[in-house]
mmCIF file of C-alpha atoms and ligand atoms in Angstrom:
data_model
loop_
_atom_site.group_PDB
_atom_site.id
_atom_site.type_symbol
_atom_site.label_atom_id
_atom_site.label_comp_id
_atom_site.label_asym_id
_atom_site.label_seq_id
_atom_site.Cartn_x
_atom_site.Cartn_y
_atom_site.Cartn_z
ATOM 1 C CA MET P 1 252.100 110.343 72.856
ATOM 2 C CA THR P 2 252.586 114.013 73.286
ATOM 3 C CA ASN P 3 250.248 116.061 75.212
ATOM 4 C CA THR P 4 249.258 117.910 71.664
ATOM 5 C CA ARG P 5 248.312 114.805 70.420
ATOM 6 C CA ARG P 6 246.300 113.203 73.764
ATOM 7 C CA THR P 7 244.320 116.893 73.597
ATOM 8 C CA LEU P 8 243.341 116.503 70.022
ATOM 9 C CA LEU P 9 242.333 113.017 70.994
ATOM 10 C CA ALA P 10 240.802 113.737 74.025
ATOM 11 C CA ALA P 11 238.695 116.631 71.876
ATOM 12 C CA THR P 12 238.000 114.604 69.104
ATOM 13 C CA GLY P 13 236.751 112.131 71.317
ATOM 14 C CA ALA P 14 234.478 113.997 73.104
ATOM 15 C CA ALA P 15 233.173 115.394 69.534
ATOM 16 C CA VAL P 16 232.823 111.910 67.949
ATOM 17 C CA LEU P 17 230.856 111.027 71.695
ATOM 18 C CA THR P 18 228.453 113.628 71.352
ATOM 19 C CA ALA P 19 227.845 114.232 68.128
ATOM 20 C CA PRO P 20 224.732 112.195 68.618
ATOM 21 C CA LEU P 21 223.508 114.117 70.787
ATOM 22 C CA ALA P 22 224.275 117.498 69.094
ATOM 23 C CA GLY P 23 222.307 115.933 65.936
ATOM 24 C CA LEU P 24 219.600 115.875 69.009
ATOM 25 C CA ALA P 25 220.155 118.887 70.038
ATOM 26 C CA GLN P 26 219.145 120.326 66.447
ATOM 27 C CA ASP P 27 216.447 118.992 66.917
ATOM 28 C CA ILE P 28 215.696 120.687 69.559
ATOM 29 C CA LYS P 29 217.156 124.321 68.581
ATOM 30 C CA PRO P 30 214.915 126.624 70.297
ATOM 31 C CA ARG P 31 212.688 128.897 67.281
ATOM 32 C CA LEU P 32 214.533 132.377 67.230
ATOM 33 C CA ILE P 33 212.536 135.554 66.833
ATOM 34 C CA ARG P 34 214.455 138.457 66.024
ATOM 35 C CA PHE P 35 212.143 141.647 67.788
ATOM 36 C CA GLY P 36 213.460 145.047 66.699
ATOM 37 C CA TYR P 37 212.600 148.363 68.351
ATOM 38 C CA GLY P 38 213.785 151.777 68.176
ATOM 39 C CA LEU P 39 214.743 153.353 71.187
ATOM 40 C CA ASN P 40 217.759 152.495 73.263
ATOM 41 C CA GLU P 41 218.232 149.328 76.148
ATOM 42 C CA GLN P 42 217.866 151.127 79.042
ATOM 43 C CA SER P 43 214.679 153.305 77.913
ATOM 44 C CA ASN P 44 210.720 152.047 78.795
ATOM 45 C CA GLN P 45 210.356 150.573 75.389
ATOM 46 C CA GLY P 46 213.522 148.715 75.881
ATOM 47 C CA ARG P 47 212.595 147.281 79.351
ATOM 48 C CA ALA P 48 209.446 146.006 77.897
ATOM 49 C CA VAL P 49 210.723 143.927 75.293
ATOM 50 C CA LYS P 50 213.205 142.438 77.627
ATOM 51 C CA PHE P 51 209.874 141.421 80.101
ATOM 52 C CA PHE P 52 208.431 139.870 76.853
ATOM 53 C CA ALA P 53 211.227 137.411 75.718
ATOM 54 C CA GLU P 54 211.898 136.402 79.525
ATOM 55 C CA GLN P 55 207.882 135.977 79.167
ATOM 56 C CA VAL P 56 208.202 133.695 75.991
ATOM 57 C CA GLU P 57 210.957 131.503 76.877
ATOM 58 C CA LYS P 58 209.825 130.783 80.248
ATOM 59 C CA ASN P 59 206.047 130.261 79.172
ATOM 60 C CA SER P 60 207.680 128.576 76.220
ATOM 61 C CA GLY P 61 210.041 126.339 78.161
ATOM 62 C CA GLY P 62 212.788 127.338 76.388
ATOM 63 C CA LYS P 63 211.665 126.586 73.202
ATOM 64 C CA MET P 64 211.014 130.236 71.459
ATOM 65 C CA LYS P 65 214.246 132.727 72.704
ATOM 66 C CA VAL P 66 213.781 136.404 71.416
ATOM 67 C CA ARG P 67 216.802 138.224 70.357
ATOM 68 C CA ALA P 68 215.706 141.812 70.809
ATOM 69 C CA VAL P 69 217.661 144.101 68.814
ATOM 70 C CA GLY P 70 216.896 148.398 69.774
ATOM 71 C CA ALA P 71 217.627 151.307 68.861
ATOM 72 C CA ALA P 72 216.753 151.267 65.150
ATOM 73 C CA ALA P 73 219.561 148.980 64.404
ATOM 74 C CA LEU P 74 217.301 146.220 62.527
ATOM 75 C CA GLY P 75 215.639 149.694 60.698
ATOM 76 C CA PRO P 76 213.603 152.732 61.487
ATOM 77 C CA ASP P 77 209.878 151.875 61.643
ATOM 78 C CA VAL P 78 208.710 151.643 58.379
ATOM 79 C CA GLN P 79 211.853 149.768 57.015
ATOM 80 C CA MET P 80 210.969 147.011 59.927
ATOM 81 C CA GLN P 81 207.738 146.843 59.098
ATOM 82 C CA GLN P 82 208.092 145.753 55.715
ATOM 83 C CA ALA P 83 210.666 143.296 56.410
ATOM 84 C CA LEU P 84 208.065 141.745 58.779
ATOM 85 C CA ILE P 85 205.708 141.633 55.854
ATOM 86 C CA GLY P 86 208.493 140.188 54.000
ATOM 87 C CA GLY P 87 209.041 137.889 56.335
ATOM 88 C CA ALA P 88 212.556 138.555 56.773
ATOM 89 C CA GLN P 89 212.064 139.762 60.342
ATOM 90 C CA GLU P 90 210.016 137.843 62.950
ATOM 91 C CA MET P 91 208.258 141.011 65.715
ATOM 92 C CA MET P 92 209.082 145.011 66.008
ATOM 93 C CA VAL P 93 207.167 147.402 68.201
ATOM 94 C CA GLY P 94 206.869 150.612 67.022
ATOM 95 C CA SER P 95 204.830 153.857 66.551
ATOM 96 C CA THR P 96 200.687 153.179 65.727
ATOM 97 C CA ALA P 97 201.680 156.787 63.784
ATOM 98 C CA THR P 98 204.087 155.443 61.119
ATOM 99 C CA LEU P 99 201.415 152.329 60.307
ATOM 100 C CA VAL P 100 199.057 155.069 58.313
ATOM 101 C CA GLY P 101 200.923 153.890 55.101
ATOM 102 C CA ILE P 102 199.729 150.532 55.686
ATOM 103 C CA THR P 103 196.298 150.742 57.422
ATOM 104 C CA LYS P 104 194.646 154.080 57.008
ATOM 105 C CA GLU P 105 192.966 153.347 60.140
ATOM 106 C CA MET P 106 195.841 153.742 62.441
ATOM 107 C CA ALA P 107 195.466 157.440 61.969
ATOM 108 C CA LEU P 108 192.209 156.988 64.301
ATOM 109 C CA TRP P 109 195.376 157.380 66.990
ATOM 110 C CA ASP P 110 196.738 160.375 65.787
ATOM 111 C CA THR P 111 193.771 162.554 66.286
ATOM 112 C CA PRO P 112 194.878 165.622 68.629
ATOM 113 C CA PHE P 113 193.237 166.004 71.975
ATOM 114 C CA LEU P 114 191.876 162.171 71.305
ATOM 115 C CA PHE P 115 191.935 161.140 74.758
ATOM 116 C CA ASN P 116 192.101 163.272 77.979
ATOM 117 C CA ASN P 117 193.515 160.465 80.121
ATOM 118 C CA ALA P 118 195.525 157.032 80.169
ATOM 119 C CA LYS P 119 192.150 155.445 81.700
ATOM 120 C CA GLU P 120 190.280 156.289 78.215
ATOM 121 C CA ALA P 121 193.252 155.603 76.121
ATOM 122 C CA ASP P 122 193.364 151.735 77.707
ATOM 123 C CA ALA P 123 189.948 150.978 77.704
ATOM 124 C CA ILE P 124 189.282 152.296 73.519
ATOM 125 C CA LEU P 125 192.694 150.684 72.570
ATOM 126 C CA ASP P 126 192.163 147.378 74.786
ATOM 127 C CA GLY P 127 188.508 146.684 73.684
ATOM 128 C CA PRO P 128 186.439 146.202 70.846
ATOM 129 C CA ILE P 129 187.473 149.706 69.088
ATOM 130 C CA GLY P 130 190.818 149.273 69.397
ATOM 131 C CA GLN P 131 191.141 145.228 68.295
ATOM 132 C CA LYS P 132 188.893 146.514 65.323
ATOM 133 C CA VAL P 133 191.340 148.981 63.853
ATOM 134 C CA MET P 134 194.476 146.077 64.914
ATOM 135 C CA ASP P 135 192.707 143.748 62.745
ATOM 136 C CA LYS P 136 192.966 145.759 59.695
ATOM 137 C CA LEU P 137 196.684 145.145 59.600
ATOM 138 C CA GLN P 138 195.500 141.427 58.945
ATOM 139 C CA ASP P 139 195.048 141.500 55.074
ATOM 140 C CA LYS P 140 198.322 143.735 54.825
ATOM 141 C CA GLY P 141 200.565 141.351 55.783
ATOM 142 C CA LEU P 142 200.892 142.256 59.858
ATOM 143 C CA VAL P 143 199.460 140.826 63.613
ATOM 144 C CA GLY P 144 198.633 143.464 65.905
ATOM 145 C CA LEU P 145 198.883 141.750 69.479
ATOM 146 C CA VAL P 146 198.949 144.656 72.082
ATOM 147 C CA TYR P 147 199.112 148.429 72.118
ATOM 148 C CA TRP P 148 201.497 149.595 74.410
ATOM 149 C CA GLU P 149 201.901 153.632 75.784
ATOM 150 C CA ASN P 150 204.479 155.819 73.889
ATOM 151 C CA GLY P 151 202.185 158.382 76.096
ATOM 152 C CA PHE P 152 201.060 162.111 75.973
ATOM 153 C CA ARG P 153 202.972 164.013 73.730
ATOM 154 C CA ASN P 154 205.100 167.524 74.394
ATOM 155 C CA MET P 155 207.116 170.340 72.895
ATOM 156 C CA THR P 156 210.692 170.737 72.906
ATOM 157 C CA ASN P 157 213.058 173.252 71.073
ATOM 158 C CA ASN P 158 216.076 176.008 71.016
ATOM 159 C CA LYS P 159 214.007 178.976 70.250
ATOM 160 C CA ARG P 160 212.023 179.630 73.004
ATOM 161 C CA PRO P 161 209.373 178.533 75.228
ATOM 162 C CA ILE P 162 205.714 178.006 73.752
ATOM 163 C CA THR P 163 203.820 180.208 75.945
ATOM 164 C CA LYS P 164 200.995 180.621 73.112
ATOM 165 C CA MET P 165 200.079 179.841 69.749
ATOM 166 C CA GLU P 166 202.057 182.088 67.717
ATOM 167 C CA ASP P 167 205.357 181.169 69.492
ATOM 168 C CA PHE P 168 205.552 177.956 66.727
ATOM 169 C CA ASP P 169 205.865 180.165 64.151
ATOM 170 C CA GLY P 170 208.842 179.858 62.190
ATOM 171 C CA ILE P 171 209.922 176.547 64.470
ATOM 172 C CA LYS P 172 211.487 173.861 62.249
ATOM 173 C CA LEU P 173 209.841 171.183 63.603
ATOM 174 C CA ARG P 174 210.550 167.535 63.347
ATOM 175 C CA VAL P 175 207.187 165.404 63.280
ATOM 176 C CA MET P 176 206.875 162.091 62.540
ATOM 177 C CA GLN P 177 206.234 160.370 58.921
ATOM 178 C CA ASN P 178 202.221 160.879 59.276
ATOM 179 C CA ASN P 179 200.283 163.406 57.614
ATOM 180 C CA VAL P 180 198.461 164.123 60.884
ATOM 181 C CA TYR P 181 201.356 165.130 62.375
ATOM 182 C CA LEU P 182 202.789 167.500 59.193
ATOM 183 C CA GLU P 183 198.800 169.515 58.604
ATOM 184 C CA SER P 184 198.370 169.204 62.322
ATOM 185 C CA PHE P 185 202.068 171.665 62.915
ATOM 186 C CA ARG P 186 202.198 173.173 60.219
ATOM 187 C CA LYS P 187 198.639 174.698 61.155
ATOM 188 C CA LEU P 188 200.267 175.956 63.910
ATOM 189 C CA GLY P 189 202.342 177.771 61.910
ATOM 190 C CA ALA P 190 205.514 175.476 62.550
ATOM 191 C CA ASN P 191 207.428 174.221 59.646
ATOM 192 C CA ALA P 192 207.238 170.304 60.118
ATOM 193 C CA VAL P 193 209.646 168.485 58.896
ATOM 194 C CA PRO P 194 208.827 164.308 58.819
ATOM 195 C CA LEU P 195 212.107 162.461 59.805
ATOM 196 C CA PRO P 196 212.783 158.748 61.064
ATOM 197 C CA PHE P 197 213.056 158.527 65.023
ATOM 198 C CA SER P 198 216.577 157.008 64.209
ATOM 199 C CA GLU P 199 217.119 159.952 63.005
ATOM 200 C CA LEU P 200 216.369 162.737 65.635
ATOM 201 C CA PHE P 201 218.987 163.022 67.709
ATOM 202 C CA SER P 202 221.639 163.928 65.448
ATOM 203 C CA ALA P 203 219.003 166.031 63.735
ATOM 204 C CA LEU P 204 218.493 168.118 66.733
ATOM 205 C CA GLU P 205 222.115 168.066 67.810
ATOM 206 C CA THR P 206 222.820 170.101 64.112
ATOM 207 C CA ARG P 207 220.352 172.540 64.372
ATOM 208 C CA THR P 208 218.674 170.526 61.779
ATOM 209 C CA VAL P 209 216.088 171.127 63.297
ATOM 210 C CA ASP P 210 214.293 173.522 66.017
ATOM 211 C CA GLY P 211 212.250 171.093 67.943
ATOM 212 C CA GLN P 212 210.385 167.912 68.344
ATOM 213 C CA GLU P 213 207.888 166.825 70.273
ATOM 214 C CA ASN P 214 207.390 163.101 72.507
ATOM 215 C CA PRO P 215 206.863 161.699 75.360
ATOM 216 C CA TYR P 216 209.117 163.035 78.693
ATOM 217 C CA ASN P 217 209.901 159.296 78.610
ATOM 218 C CA THR P 218 211.744 159.220 75.266
ATOM 219 C CA ILE P 219 213.224 163.248 75.822
ATOM 220 C CA LEU P 220 214.841 161.688 79.363
ATOM 221 C CA SER P 221 215.710 157.905 77.615
ATOM 222 C CA SER P 222 216.676 159.629 74.212
ATOM 223 C CA LYS P 223 218.644 162.196 76.075
ATOM 224 C CA PHE P 224 217.014 164.956 74.248
ATOM 225 C CA PHE P 225 217.817 167.207 77.200
ATOM 226 C CA GLU P 226 221.604 167.210 75.618
ATOM 227 C CA VAL P 227 220.361 169.328 72.776
ATOM 228 C CA GLN P 228 216.636 170.913 73.410
ATOM 229 C CA LYS P 229 217.020 173.927 75.843
ATOM 230 C CA TYR P 230 212.466 174.775 76.471
ATOM 231 C CA LEU P 231 210.205 171.688 77.320
ATOM 232 C CA SER P 232 207.155 173.107 77.043
ATOM 233 C CA VAL P 233 203.891 170.735 78.561
ATOM 234 C CA THR P 234 201.342 170.345 75.881
ATOM 235 C CA ASN P 235 199.917 167.113 75.728
ATOM 236 C CA HIS P 236 198.537 167.528 72.127
ATOM 237 C CA VAL P 237 198.077 163.469 71.424
ATOM 238 C CA TYR P 238 198.375 160.260 73.433
ATOM 239 C CA SER P 239 200.761 157.837 71.305
ATOM 240 C CA PRO P 240 200.602 154.650 71.259
ATOM 241 C CA TRP P 241 203.206 151.601 70.124
ATOM 242 C CA ILE P 242 201.933 148.363 69.136
ATOM 243 C CA VAL P 243 203.249 145.153 68.783
ATOM 244 C CA LEU P 244 203.607 143.727 65.714
ATOM 245 C CA VAL P 245 204.410 140.261 64.330
ATOM 246 C CA SER P 246 204.744 138.915 60.750
ATOM 247 C CA LYS P 247 201.671 137.353 59.631
ATOM 248 C CA LYS P 248 203.908 135.499 57.133
ATOM 249 C CA TRP P 249 205.720 133.992 59.822
ATOM 250 C CA TRP P 250 202.611 133.725 62.208
ATOM 251 C CA ASP P 251 200.593 131.858 59.888
ATOM 252 C CA THR P 252 203.528 128.836 60.367
ATOM 253 C CA LEU P 253 203.445 128.878 64.100
ATOM 254 C CA SER P 254 201.361 125.706 66.278
ATOM 255 C CA LYS P 255 198.334 127.664 68.288
ATOM 256 C CA ASP P 256 200.213 126.910 71.248
ATOM 257 C CA GLU P 257 203.142 129.018 69.982
ATOM 258 C CA GLN P 258 200.800 131.836 69.036
ATOM 259 C CA LYS P 259 199.218 131.755 72.697
ATOM 260 C CA VAL P 260 203.101 131.714 74.197
ATOM 261 C CA LEU P 261 203.105 135.402 72.099
ATOM 262 C CA LEU P 262 199.779 136.085 72.825
ATOM 263 C CA ASP P 263 199.813 135.942 76.355
ATOM 264 C CA ALA P 264 203.554 137.023 76.657
ATOM 265 C CA ALA P 265 202.298 140.596 74.788
ATOM 266 C CA ARG P 266 199.263 140.702 77.208
ATOM 267 C CA ALA P 267 201.870 140.254 80.295
ATOM 268 C CA SER P 268 204.286 142.889 78.690
ATOM 269 C CA ARG P 269 201.040 145.504 78.344
ATOM 270 C CA GLU P 270 200.572 145.502 81.855
ATOM 271 C CA PHE P 271 204.439 145.922 82.607
ATOM 272 C CA GLU P 272 204.924 148.292 80.147
ATOM 273 C CA ARG P 273 202.368 150.959 81.251
ATOM 274 C CA ARG P 274 202.710 150.893 84.834
ATOM 275 C CA ASP P 275 206.841 151.077 84.069
ATOM 276 C CA THR P 276 205.832 153.920 81.333
ATOM 277 C CA ARG P 277 203.752 155.977 83.902
ATOM 278 C CA GLU P 278 205.920 155.380 87.054
ATOM 279 C CA GLU P 279 208.897 156.688 84.813
ATOM 280 C CA ALA P 280 207.039 159.584 83.619
ATOM 281 C CA GLY P 281 206.000 160.670 86.937
ATOM 282 C CA ARG P 282 209.271 161.343 88.394
ATOM 283 C CA ALA P 283 211.181 162.158 84.434
ATOM 284 C CA LEU P 284 209.780 165.847 84.324
ATOM 285 C CA ALA P 285 211.373 166.228 87.698
ATOM 286 C CA GLU P 286 214.698 164.940 86.243
ATOM 287 C CA LEU P 287 214.490 166.737 83.089
ATOM 288 C CA LYS P 288 214.230 170.152 84.904
ATOM 289 C CA ALA P 289 217.180 168.456 87.168
ATOM 290 C CA LYS P 290 219.212 167.958 83.887
ATOM 291 C CA GLY P 291 218.852 171.890 82.570
ATOM 292 C CA MET P 292 215.601 172.315 80.788
ATOM 293 C CA GLN P 293 213.332 175.505 80.994
ATOM 294 C CA ILE P 294 209.855 173.654 81.483
ATOM 295 C CA ASN P 295 206.428 175.821 81.255
ATOM 296 C CA GLU P 296 202.835 174.895 81.075
ATOM 297 C CA LEU P 297 200.537 176.457 78.746
ATOM 298 C CA SER P 298 197.782 178.565 80.008
ATOM 299 C CA PRO P 299 194.042 176.891 80.286
ATOM 300 C CA ALA P 300 193.324 180.022 77.439
ATOM 301 C CA GLU P 301 196.329 178.927 75.258
ATOM 302 C CA SER P 302 195.362 175.371 75.416
ATOM 303 C CA ALA P 303 192.209 175.574 74.253
ATOM 304 C CA ARG P 304 193.528 177.573 71.359
ATOM 305 C CA MET P 305 195.527 175.346 70.222
ATOM 306 C CA ARG P 306 193.228 172.715 71.003
ATOM 307 C CA ASP P 307 190.900 174.266 68.873
ATOM 308 C CA LYS P 308 193.316 174.866 65.859
ATOM 309 C CA LEU P 309 194.592 171.312 66.260
ATOM 310 C CA THR P 310 190.912 169.738 65.713
ATOM 311 C CA GLN P 311 190.565 171.478 62.859
ATOM 312 C CA VAL P 312 192.095 168.184 60.983
ATOM 313 C CA ASN P 313 190.056 165.951 62.796
ATOM 314 C CA ALA P 314 187.404 166.376 60.013
ATOM 315 C CA GLY P 315 190.075 164.849 57.658
ATOM 316 C CA ILE P 316 190.748 162.495 60.126
ATOM 317 C CA ALA P 317 187.137 161.367 60.177
ATOM 318 C CA VAL P 318 186.745 160.777 56.352
ATOM 319 C CA ASN P 319 190.430 158.915 56.068
ATOM 320 C CA VAL P 320 189.993 156.398 58.981
ATOM 321 C CA GLY P 321 186.343 155.884 57.654
ATOM 322 C CA LEU P 322 182.977 158.067 59.972
ATOM 323 C CA ASP P 323 181.794 154.306 61.555
ATOM 324 C CA LEU P 324 184.858 153.653 63.120
ATOM 325 C CA TRP P 325 185.269 157.748 63.739
ATOM 326 C CA ASN P 326 181.788 158.027 65.539
ATOM 327 C CA GLU P 327 181.781 154.760 66.963
ATOM 328 C CA THR P 328 185.105 155.935 69.167
ATOM 329 C CA GLN P 329 183.542 159.128 69.739
ATOM 330 C CA GLY P 330 180.805 157.942 71.250
ATOM 331 C CA ALA P 331 182.125 155.411 73.563
ATOM 332 C CA LEU P 332 184.557 158.098 74.680
ATOM 333 C CA ALA P 333 181.150 160.575 75.231
ATOM 334 C CA LYS P 334 179.622 157.549 77.059
ATOM 335 C CA MET P 335 182.751 157.074 79.477
ATOM 336 C CA ARG P 336 182.584 160.858 80.274
ATOM 337 C CA GLY P 337 178.925 159.958 81.062
ATOM 338 C CA LYS P 338 177.853 162.616 78.234
HETATM 339 O O1 KDG S 401 211.179 153.252 67.068
HETATM 340 C C1 KDG S 401 210.871 154.417 67.807
HETATM 341 C C2 KDG S 401 208.983 154.964 67.457
HETATM 342 O O2 KDG S 401 208.764 153.692 67.755
HETATM 343 C C3 KDG S 401 208.534 155.769 68.186
HETATM 344 O O3 KDG S 401 209.236 155.938 69.194
HETATM 345 C C4 KDG S 401 208.028 156.311 67.776
HETATM 346 O O4 KDG S 401 207.225 158.359 69.087
HETATM 347 C C5 KDG S 401 207.946 158.280 67.819
HETATM 348 C C6 KDG S 401 208.789 159.171 67.201
HETATM 349 O O5 KDG S 401 208.366 160.132 67.416
HETATM 350 O O6 KDG S 401 209.028 158.876 66.139
#
């Protein structure tokens, strides 16, 4: 018998022997979860998705497996949101700002200067108000699990340092696809241009837009320092991310499977906030070392910007509902001892 035939028989024999096992293996094939996100794998967002995936596989004993897909490979936020609603994708994490077209109450989190610090943000987002807003997603085909931290947003551009409100004049500024951001920066005198995050780097590189605004972490991980000269510290809004599940798919899960995902999401929230804050703490120095010219607005100019930007608040209050707006303002006033 030739070697080839012996090898073939061995292979075939092995295949015959394991076929029943293979059949069994089919029965315990892990449930695969496609989890899409927009930043790259090395970003704080990518690290948190990896942590979540590890938690799910560990807590489910390997019965549930997350396939993390970053860099908007499954599409920008708005496209992934539709894929979850249709049941073509199981999970994603993205900005609450791009969800406003689906659930108007999400615009609450777009309010300029709503939170003074991360402590206030965590308390409101993780408390009854944050849950109430998240629950509004259910009748639109989405289940929100937790909020993660994108962070306080700051300005970058190639024209000039933003030292006063008038410096926004004539700057072509990319903003998220969200009316509050559009209206806010138009009020400041900028020429606001809505673009998906996935198109932002090339828009900056080709000078299609002059500037953008994002937290330090994103400016660092997306290498905006390669195509942006000035970074002006404005902290004009706290931006959350939200971990979302397709409701069509969620409703097919057992209670145990749902608990695995919720427990992993909560553990990933703690990891992500700690990791993001640690990175943000050193990002400014790193961005300076990368050659960015960094400036902070004076308290007087910050106050002028705040007064101008908060003119959009009345419109937000009407859009999200006065009850929700007043409940939020009341909770913040109580936290601030007012
Ligand atoms: O997919 C990326 C988005 O989730 C998020 O980073 C949104 O901050 C954002 C931006 O500027 O688009």
